Structure formats: structure tokens, C-alpha cells
mmCIF file of C-alpha atoms in Angstrom:
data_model
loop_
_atom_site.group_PDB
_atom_site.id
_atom_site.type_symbol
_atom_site.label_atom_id
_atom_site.label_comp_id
_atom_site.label_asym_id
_atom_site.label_seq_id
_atom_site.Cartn_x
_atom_site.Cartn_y
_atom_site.Cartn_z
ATOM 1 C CA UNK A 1 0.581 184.080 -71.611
ATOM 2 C CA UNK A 2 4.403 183.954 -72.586
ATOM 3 C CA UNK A 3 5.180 184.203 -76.487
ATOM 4 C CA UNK A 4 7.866 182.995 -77.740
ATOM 5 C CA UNK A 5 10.040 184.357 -80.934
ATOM 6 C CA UNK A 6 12.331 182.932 -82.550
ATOM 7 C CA UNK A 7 15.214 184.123 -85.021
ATOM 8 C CA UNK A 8 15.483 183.497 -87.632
ATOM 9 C CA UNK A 9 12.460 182.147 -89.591
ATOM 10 C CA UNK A 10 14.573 180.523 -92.101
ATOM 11 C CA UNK A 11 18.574 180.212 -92.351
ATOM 12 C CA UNK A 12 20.668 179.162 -95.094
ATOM 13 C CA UNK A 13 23.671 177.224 -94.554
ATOM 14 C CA UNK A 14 25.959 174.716 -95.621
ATOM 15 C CA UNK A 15 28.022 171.402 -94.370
ATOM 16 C CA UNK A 16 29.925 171.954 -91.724
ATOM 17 C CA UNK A 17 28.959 175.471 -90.693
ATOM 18 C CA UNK A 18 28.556 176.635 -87.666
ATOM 19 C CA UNK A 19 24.603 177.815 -86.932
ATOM 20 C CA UNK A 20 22.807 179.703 -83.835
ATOM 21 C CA UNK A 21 19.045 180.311 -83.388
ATOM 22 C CA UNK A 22 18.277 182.541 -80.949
ATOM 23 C CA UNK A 23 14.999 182.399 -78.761
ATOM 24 C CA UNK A 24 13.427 184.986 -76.723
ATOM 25 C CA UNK A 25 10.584 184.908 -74.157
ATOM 26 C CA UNK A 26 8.114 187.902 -73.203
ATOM 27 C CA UNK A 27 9.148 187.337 -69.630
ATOM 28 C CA UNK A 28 11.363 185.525 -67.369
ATOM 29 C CA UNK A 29 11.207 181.544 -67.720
ATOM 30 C CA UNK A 30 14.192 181.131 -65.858
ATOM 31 C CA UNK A 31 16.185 177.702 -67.756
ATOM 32 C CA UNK A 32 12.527 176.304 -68.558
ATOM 33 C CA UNK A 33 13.186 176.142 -71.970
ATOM 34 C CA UNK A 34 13.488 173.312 -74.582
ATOM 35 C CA UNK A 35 14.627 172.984 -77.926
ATOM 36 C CA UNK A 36 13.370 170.539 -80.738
ATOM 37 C CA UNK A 37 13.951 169.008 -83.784
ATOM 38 C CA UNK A 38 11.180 168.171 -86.393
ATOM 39 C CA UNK A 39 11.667 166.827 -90.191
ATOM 40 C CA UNK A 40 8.950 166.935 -92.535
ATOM 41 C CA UNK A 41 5.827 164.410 -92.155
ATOM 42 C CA UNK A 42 8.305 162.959 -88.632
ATOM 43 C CA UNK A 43 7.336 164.343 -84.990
ATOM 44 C CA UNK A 44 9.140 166.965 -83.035
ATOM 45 C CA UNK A 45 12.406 165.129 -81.284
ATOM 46 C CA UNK A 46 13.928 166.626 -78.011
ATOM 47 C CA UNK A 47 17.347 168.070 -77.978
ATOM 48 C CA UNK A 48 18.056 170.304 -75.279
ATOM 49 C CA UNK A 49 15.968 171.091 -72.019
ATOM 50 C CA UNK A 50 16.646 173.192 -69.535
ATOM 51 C CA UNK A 51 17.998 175.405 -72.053
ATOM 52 C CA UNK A 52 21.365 174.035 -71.580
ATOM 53 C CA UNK A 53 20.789 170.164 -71.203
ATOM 54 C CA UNK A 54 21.769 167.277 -73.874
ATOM 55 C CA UNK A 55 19.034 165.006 -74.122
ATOM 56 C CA UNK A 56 20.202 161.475 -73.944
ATOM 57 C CA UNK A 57 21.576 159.921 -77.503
ATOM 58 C CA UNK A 58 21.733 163.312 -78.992
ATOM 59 C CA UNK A 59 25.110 164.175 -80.914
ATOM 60 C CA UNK A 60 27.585 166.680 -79.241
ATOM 61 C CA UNK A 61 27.611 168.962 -82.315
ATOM 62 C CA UNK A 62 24.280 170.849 -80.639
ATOM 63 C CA UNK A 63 24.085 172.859 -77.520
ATOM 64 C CA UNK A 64 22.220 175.354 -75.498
ATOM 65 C CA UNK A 65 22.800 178.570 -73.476
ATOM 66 C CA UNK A 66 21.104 181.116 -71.900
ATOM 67 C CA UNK A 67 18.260 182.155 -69.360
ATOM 68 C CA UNK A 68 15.928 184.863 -68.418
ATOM 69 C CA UNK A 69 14.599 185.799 -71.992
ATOM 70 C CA UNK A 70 17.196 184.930 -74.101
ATOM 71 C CA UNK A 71 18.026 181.909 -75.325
ATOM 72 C CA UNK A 72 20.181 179.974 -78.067
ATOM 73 C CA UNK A 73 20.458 176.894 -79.655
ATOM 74 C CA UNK A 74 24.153 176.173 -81.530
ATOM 75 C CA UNK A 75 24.992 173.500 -84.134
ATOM 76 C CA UNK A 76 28.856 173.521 -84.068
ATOM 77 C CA UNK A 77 29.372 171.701 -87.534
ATOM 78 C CA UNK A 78 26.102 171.125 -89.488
ATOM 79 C CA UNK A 79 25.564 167.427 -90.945
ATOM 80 C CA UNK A 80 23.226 166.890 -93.867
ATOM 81 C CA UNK A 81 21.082 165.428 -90.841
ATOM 82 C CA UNK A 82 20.763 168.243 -89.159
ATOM 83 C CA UNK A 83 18.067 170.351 -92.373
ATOM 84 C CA UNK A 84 15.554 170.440 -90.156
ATOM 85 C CA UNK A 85 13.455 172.830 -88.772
ATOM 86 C CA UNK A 86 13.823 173.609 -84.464
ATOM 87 C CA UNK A 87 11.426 175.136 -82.432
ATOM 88 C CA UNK A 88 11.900 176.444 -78.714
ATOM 89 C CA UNK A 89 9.359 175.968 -75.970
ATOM 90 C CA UNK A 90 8.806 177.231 -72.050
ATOM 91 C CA UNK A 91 7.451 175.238 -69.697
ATOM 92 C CA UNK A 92 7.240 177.883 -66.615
ATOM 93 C CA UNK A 93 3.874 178.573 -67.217
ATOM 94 C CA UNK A 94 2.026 176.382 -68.904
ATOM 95 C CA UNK A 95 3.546 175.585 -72.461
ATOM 96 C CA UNK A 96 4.491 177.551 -75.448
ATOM 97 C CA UNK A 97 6.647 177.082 -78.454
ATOM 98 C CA UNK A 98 8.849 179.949 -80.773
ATOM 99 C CA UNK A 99 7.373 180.173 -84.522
ATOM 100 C CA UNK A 100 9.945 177.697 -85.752
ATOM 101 C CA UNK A 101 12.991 178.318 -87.381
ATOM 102 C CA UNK A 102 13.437 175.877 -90.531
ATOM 103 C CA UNK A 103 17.019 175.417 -91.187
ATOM 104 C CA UNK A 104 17.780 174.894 -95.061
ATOM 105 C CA UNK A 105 21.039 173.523 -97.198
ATOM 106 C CA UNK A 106 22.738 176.947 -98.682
ATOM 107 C CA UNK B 1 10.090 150.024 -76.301
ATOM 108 C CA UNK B 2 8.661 153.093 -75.476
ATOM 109 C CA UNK B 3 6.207 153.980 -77.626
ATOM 110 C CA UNK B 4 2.474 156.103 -77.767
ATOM 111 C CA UNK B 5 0.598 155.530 -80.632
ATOM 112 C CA UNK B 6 -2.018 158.241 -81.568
ATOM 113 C CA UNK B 7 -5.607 157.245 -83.332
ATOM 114 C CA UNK B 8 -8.837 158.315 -84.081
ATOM 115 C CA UNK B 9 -8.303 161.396 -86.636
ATOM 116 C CA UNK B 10 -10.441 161.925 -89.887
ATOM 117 C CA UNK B 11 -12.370 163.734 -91.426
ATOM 118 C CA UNK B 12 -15.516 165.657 -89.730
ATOM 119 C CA UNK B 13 -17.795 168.703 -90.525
ATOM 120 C CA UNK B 14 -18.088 171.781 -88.750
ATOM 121 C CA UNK B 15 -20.163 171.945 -85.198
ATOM 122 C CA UNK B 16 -19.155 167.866 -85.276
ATOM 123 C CA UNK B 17 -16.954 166.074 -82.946
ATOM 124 C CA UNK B 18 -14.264 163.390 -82.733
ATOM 125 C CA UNK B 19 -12.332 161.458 -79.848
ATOM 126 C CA UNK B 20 -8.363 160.813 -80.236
ATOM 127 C CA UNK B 21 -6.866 158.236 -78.270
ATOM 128 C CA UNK B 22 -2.921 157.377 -77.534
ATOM 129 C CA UNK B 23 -1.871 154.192 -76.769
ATOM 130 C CA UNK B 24 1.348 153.780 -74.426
ATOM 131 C CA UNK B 25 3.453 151.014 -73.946
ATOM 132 C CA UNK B 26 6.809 150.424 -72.818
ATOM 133 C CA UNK B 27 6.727 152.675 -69.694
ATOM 134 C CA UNK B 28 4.587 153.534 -66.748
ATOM 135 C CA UNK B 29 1.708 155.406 -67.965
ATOM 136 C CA UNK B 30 0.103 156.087 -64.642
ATOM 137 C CA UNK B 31 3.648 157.927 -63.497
ATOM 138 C CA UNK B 32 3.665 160.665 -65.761
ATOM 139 C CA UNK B 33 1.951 163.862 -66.829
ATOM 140 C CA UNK B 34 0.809 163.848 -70.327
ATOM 141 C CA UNK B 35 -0.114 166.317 -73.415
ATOM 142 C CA UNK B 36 -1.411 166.901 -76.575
ATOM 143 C CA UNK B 37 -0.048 169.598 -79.151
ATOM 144 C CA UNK B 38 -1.303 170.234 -82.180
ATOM 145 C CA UNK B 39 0.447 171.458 -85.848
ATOM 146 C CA UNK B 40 -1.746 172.906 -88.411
ATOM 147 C CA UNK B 41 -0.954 172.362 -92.001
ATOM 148 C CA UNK B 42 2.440 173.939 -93.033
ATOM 149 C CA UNK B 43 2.328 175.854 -89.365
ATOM 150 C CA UNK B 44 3.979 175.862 -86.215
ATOM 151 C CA UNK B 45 3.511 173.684 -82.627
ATOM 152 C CA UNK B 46 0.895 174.999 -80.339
ATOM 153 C CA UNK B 47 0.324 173.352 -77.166
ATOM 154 C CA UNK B 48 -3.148 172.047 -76.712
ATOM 155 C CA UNK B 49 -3.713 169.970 -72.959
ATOM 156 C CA UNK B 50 -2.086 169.026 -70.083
ATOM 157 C CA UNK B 51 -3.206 165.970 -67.905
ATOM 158 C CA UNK B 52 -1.618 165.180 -64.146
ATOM 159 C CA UNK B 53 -0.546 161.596 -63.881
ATOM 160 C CA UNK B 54 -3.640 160.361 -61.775
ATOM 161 C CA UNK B 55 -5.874 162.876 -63.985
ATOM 162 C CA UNK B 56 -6.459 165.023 -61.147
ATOM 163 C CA UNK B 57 -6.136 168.112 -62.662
ATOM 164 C CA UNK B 58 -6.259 169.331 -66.609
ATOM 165 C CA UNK B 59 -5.152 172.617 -68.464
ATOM 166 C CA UNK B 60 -6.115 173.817 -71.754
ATOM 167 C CA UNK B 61 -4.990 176.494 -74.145
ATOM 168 C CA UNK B 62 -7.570 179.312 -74.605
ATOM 169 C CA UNK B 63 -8.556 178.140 -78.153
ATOM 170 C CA UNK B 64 -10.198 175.323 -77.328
ATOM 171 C CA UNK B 65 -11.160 175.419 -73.895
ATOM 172 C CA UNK B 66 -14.950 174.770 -73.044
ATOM 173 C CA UNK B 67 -14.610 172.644 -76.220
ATOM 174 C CA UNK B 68 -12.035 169.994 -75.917
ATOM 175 C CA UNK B 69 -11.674 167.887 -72.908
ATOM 176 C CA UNK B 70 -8.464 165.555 -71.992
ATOM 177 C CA UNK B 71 -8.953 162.724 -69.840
ATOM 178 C CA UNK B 72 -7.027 159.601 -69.637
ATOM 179 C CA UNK B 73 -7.688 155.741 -68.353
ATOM 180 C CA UNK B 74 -4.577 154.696 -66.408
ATOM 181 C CA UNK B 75 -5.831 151.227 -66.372
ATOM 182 C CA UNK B 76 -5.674 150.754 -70.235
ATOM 183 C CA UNK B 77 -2.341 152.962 -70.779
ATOM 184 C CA UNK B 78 -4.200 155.539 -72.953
ATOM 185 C CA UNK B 79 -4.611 159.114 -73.144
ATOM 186 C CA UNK B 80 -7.774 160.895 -74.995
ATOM 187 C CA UNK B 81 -8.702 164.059 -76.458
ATOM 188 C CA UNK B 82 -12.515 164.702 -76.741
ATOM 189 C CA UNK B 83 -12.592 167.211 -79.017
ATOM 190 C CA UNK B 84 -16.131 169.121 -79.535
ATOM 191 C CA UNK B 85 -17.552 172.252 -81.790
ATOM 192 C CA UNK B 86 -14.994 171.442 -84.123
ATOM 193 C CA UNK B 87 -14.165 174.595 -86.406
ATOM 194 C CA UNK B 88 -11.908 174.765 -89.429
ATOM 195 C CA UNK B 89 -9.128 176.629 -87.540
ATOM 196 C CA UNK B 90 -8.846 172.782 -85.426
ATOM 197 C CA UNK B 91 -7.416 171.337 -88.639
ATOM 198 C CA UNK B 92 -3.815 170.175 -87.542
ATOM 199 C CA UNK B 93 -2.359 166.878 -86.981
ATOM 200 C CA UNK B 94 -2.859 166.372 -83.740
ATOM 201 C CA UNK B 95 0.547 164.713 -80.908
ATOM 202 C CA UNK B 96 -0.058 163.003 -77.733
ATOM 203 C CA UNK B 97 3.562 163.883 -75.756
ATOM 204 C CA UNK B 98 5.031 162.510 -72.223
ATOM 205 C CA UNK B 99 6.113 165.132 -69.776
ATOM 206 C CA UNK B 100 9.670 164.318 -68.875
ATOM 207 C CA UNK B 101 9.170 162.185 -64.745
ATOM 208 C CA UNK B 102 9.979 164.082 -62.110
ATOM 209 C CA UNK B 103 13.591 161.918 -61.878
ATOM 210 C CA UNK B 104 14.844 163.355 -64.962
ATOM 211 C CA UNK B 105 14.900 166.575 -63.547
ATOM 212 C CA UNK B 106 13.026 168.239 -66.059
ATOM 213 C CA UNK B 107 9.613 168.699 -67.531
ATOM 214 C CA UNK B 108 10.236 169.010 -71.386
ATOM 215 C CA UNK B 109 8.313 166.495 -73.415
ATOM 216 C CA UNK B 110 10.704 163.937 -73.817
ATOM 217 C CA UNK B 111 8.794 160.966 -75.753
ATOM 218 C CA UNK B 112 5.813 161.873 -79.131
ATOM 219 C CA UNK B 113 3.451 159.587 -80.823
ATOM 220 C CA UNK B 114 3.324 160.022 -84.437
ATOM 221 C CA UNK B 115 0.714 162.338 -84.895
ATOM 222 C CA UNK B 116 -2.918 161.488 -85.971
ATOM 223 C CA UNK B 117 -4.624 163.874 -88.734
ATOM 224 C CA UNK B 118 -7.734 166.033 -87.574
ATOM 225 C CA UNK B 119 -9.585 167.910 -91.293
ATOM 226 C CA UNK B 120 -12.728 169.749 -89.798
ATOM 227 C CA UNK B 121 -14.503 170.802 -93.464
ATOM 228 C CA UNK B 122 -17.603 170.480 -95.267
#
């Protein structure tokens, strides 16, 4: 099975910063990998797949890089939208998802 | 719009069992691959089941395989989750997702119902 980790668990910032989670897969997924958004009591929303793809309607502000076992998600200037908490998933083999990473107003 | 609409959670004892369904409308059910992931109290997403698009074939994570069974009736749009044995550790709320077509180009799980709540306790 490939685990996922993500890092941080929990990040601190304010309006306007500039945020990266970082991802990383036991083994090679290749671009597999998808990012989401979940708020509290609300289902998970997709952002990026193919660890670098915009998913349609989704503001310019996030993007995605990376491949292999790495992998990043970046928020170029947070909006009091974006307290949330993101998770990363593979889908090379079969499906898994990162611990989560909950994003929080500093 | 497109839409899948998740039912059948509640409460149910230990060594019961319980069938979820998901509704889908506003899209070709029989054309896509479909899922259900699961997100225990205060946890994480774990992925649960994977169904081909004409049910052909099914996948399940190691937790409850030889207990839960997905199956789906392209006919009436909707996707189920038999779920038997039921153990504490199955208390989640409980998604039904669609696997991004083959079109799109890739496989993430583009559209979620809103979750239906699953408490397995005595």
C-alpha cells in the first residue's frame, strides 16, 4: 500500500500570506496525485489533480508541483476563504489520502 | 445539476448491518467509475470502494473487505454500500465520490455527495 504524509499537520497564517504544504508518497506515483479542500461539516472539494492541474472554477491563487514522491500544494495570497483544511491523495494504486493538513488564521 | 445525494446512515449496534445508497443526477451515471470514502469523527479521509462503470469489477480497502460490498444499479442512477459486521472503528460519515471520465484526463474524484452519518454503538 502507498502512505501518504503530509506536512504540516497544522499551519498558522494570516491574510495574504503566502502558504505551501508539502506531500510525500512511500513510492513513486508518478503526477497521480490530487489535492483537496474540506471545511468543517462541508465535503472534500477538488483543487488540483495531476499534481499540477487547476480544477475547473478554482481561483488562481492555488497551485501544484511536483512528482515522484514529493509533492506541494501553494496558496500564493491566502483569503479568509481559504481556513480550511487540504488533504493529498494518489490514485496509482488504488487510493490513498495524506493525514490532512488543517490550515488556521494566525 | 450535477449532484449525488448519499442516504441510509444511522444508528446500528455492533455485529449489525446497514445499506447506503447515492443518488445521481445530472450526469451519466453508467459512464463513470464510482467510490465511497469514509471520515471518522474529527479524523482524516480513508478510501473505502471502488466500482467500474458497468460494475464489472470492485476494490476494497483491507479494513473492510469480506465485510462491505459495493454494487451499483445503472438503471436507477445509484450507487450502494452494503456494509456488514459493523464494528465501532466503522463510525465515520460515510461519501459516495465520481471518478473524474476518462475525457478529463484524469482520475481524481472530481464530484462528492454530502456525506451520510454511519454510529455503530450499543
Amino acid at each position: 500500500d502507498i502512505q501518504m504524509t503530509q506536512s504540516p499537520s497544522t499551519l498558522s497564517a494570516s491574510v495574504g500570506d503566502r502558504v505551501t504544504i508539502t506531500c510525500r508518497a512511500s513510492q513513486s506515483i508518478s503526477n497521480w496525485l490530487a489535492w483537496y479542500q474540506q471545511k468543517p461539516g462541508k465535503a472534500p472539494k477538488l483543487l488540483i489533480y495531476k499534481a499540477s492541474s487547476l480544477e475547473s472554477g478554482v481561483p488562481s491563487r492555488f497551485s501544484g508541483s511536483g512528482s515522484g514522491t514529493e509533492f506541494t500544494l501553494t496558496i500564493s495570497s491566502l483569503q479568509p476563504d481559504d481556513f480550511a483544511t487540504y488533504y493529498c491523495q494518489q490514485y496509482d494504486s488504488l487510493y490513498s489520502f495524506g493525514q490532512g493538513t488543517k490550515l488556521e488564521i494566525k | 445539476e450535477v449532484q449525488l445525494v448519499e442516504s441510509g446512515g444511522g444508528l446500528v449496534q455492533p455485529g449489525g448491518s446497514l445499506r447506503l445508497s447515492c443518488a445521481a443526477s445530472g450526469f451519466t451515471f453508467s459512464s463513470y467509475w464510482m467510490h465511497w470514502v469514509r471520515q471518522a469523527p474529527g479524523k482524516g479521509l480513508v478510501w473505502v470502494s471502488r466500482i467500474y462503470s458497468d460494475g464489472s469489477s470492485t476494490s476494497y480497502a483491507d479494513s473492510v473487505k469480506d465485510r462491505f460490498s459495493i454494487s451499483r444499479d445503472n438503471a436507477r442512477n445509484t450507487l450502494y454500500l452494503q456494509m456488514n459486521s459493523l464494528r465501532a472503528e466503522d463510525t465515520a460519515v460515510y461519501y459516495c465520490a465520481r471518478r473524474a471520465g476518462s475525457t478529463s484526463g484524469h482520475y481524481a474524484f472530481d464530484i462528492w455527495g454530502q456525506g451520510t452519518m454511519v454510529t455503530v454503538s450499543s
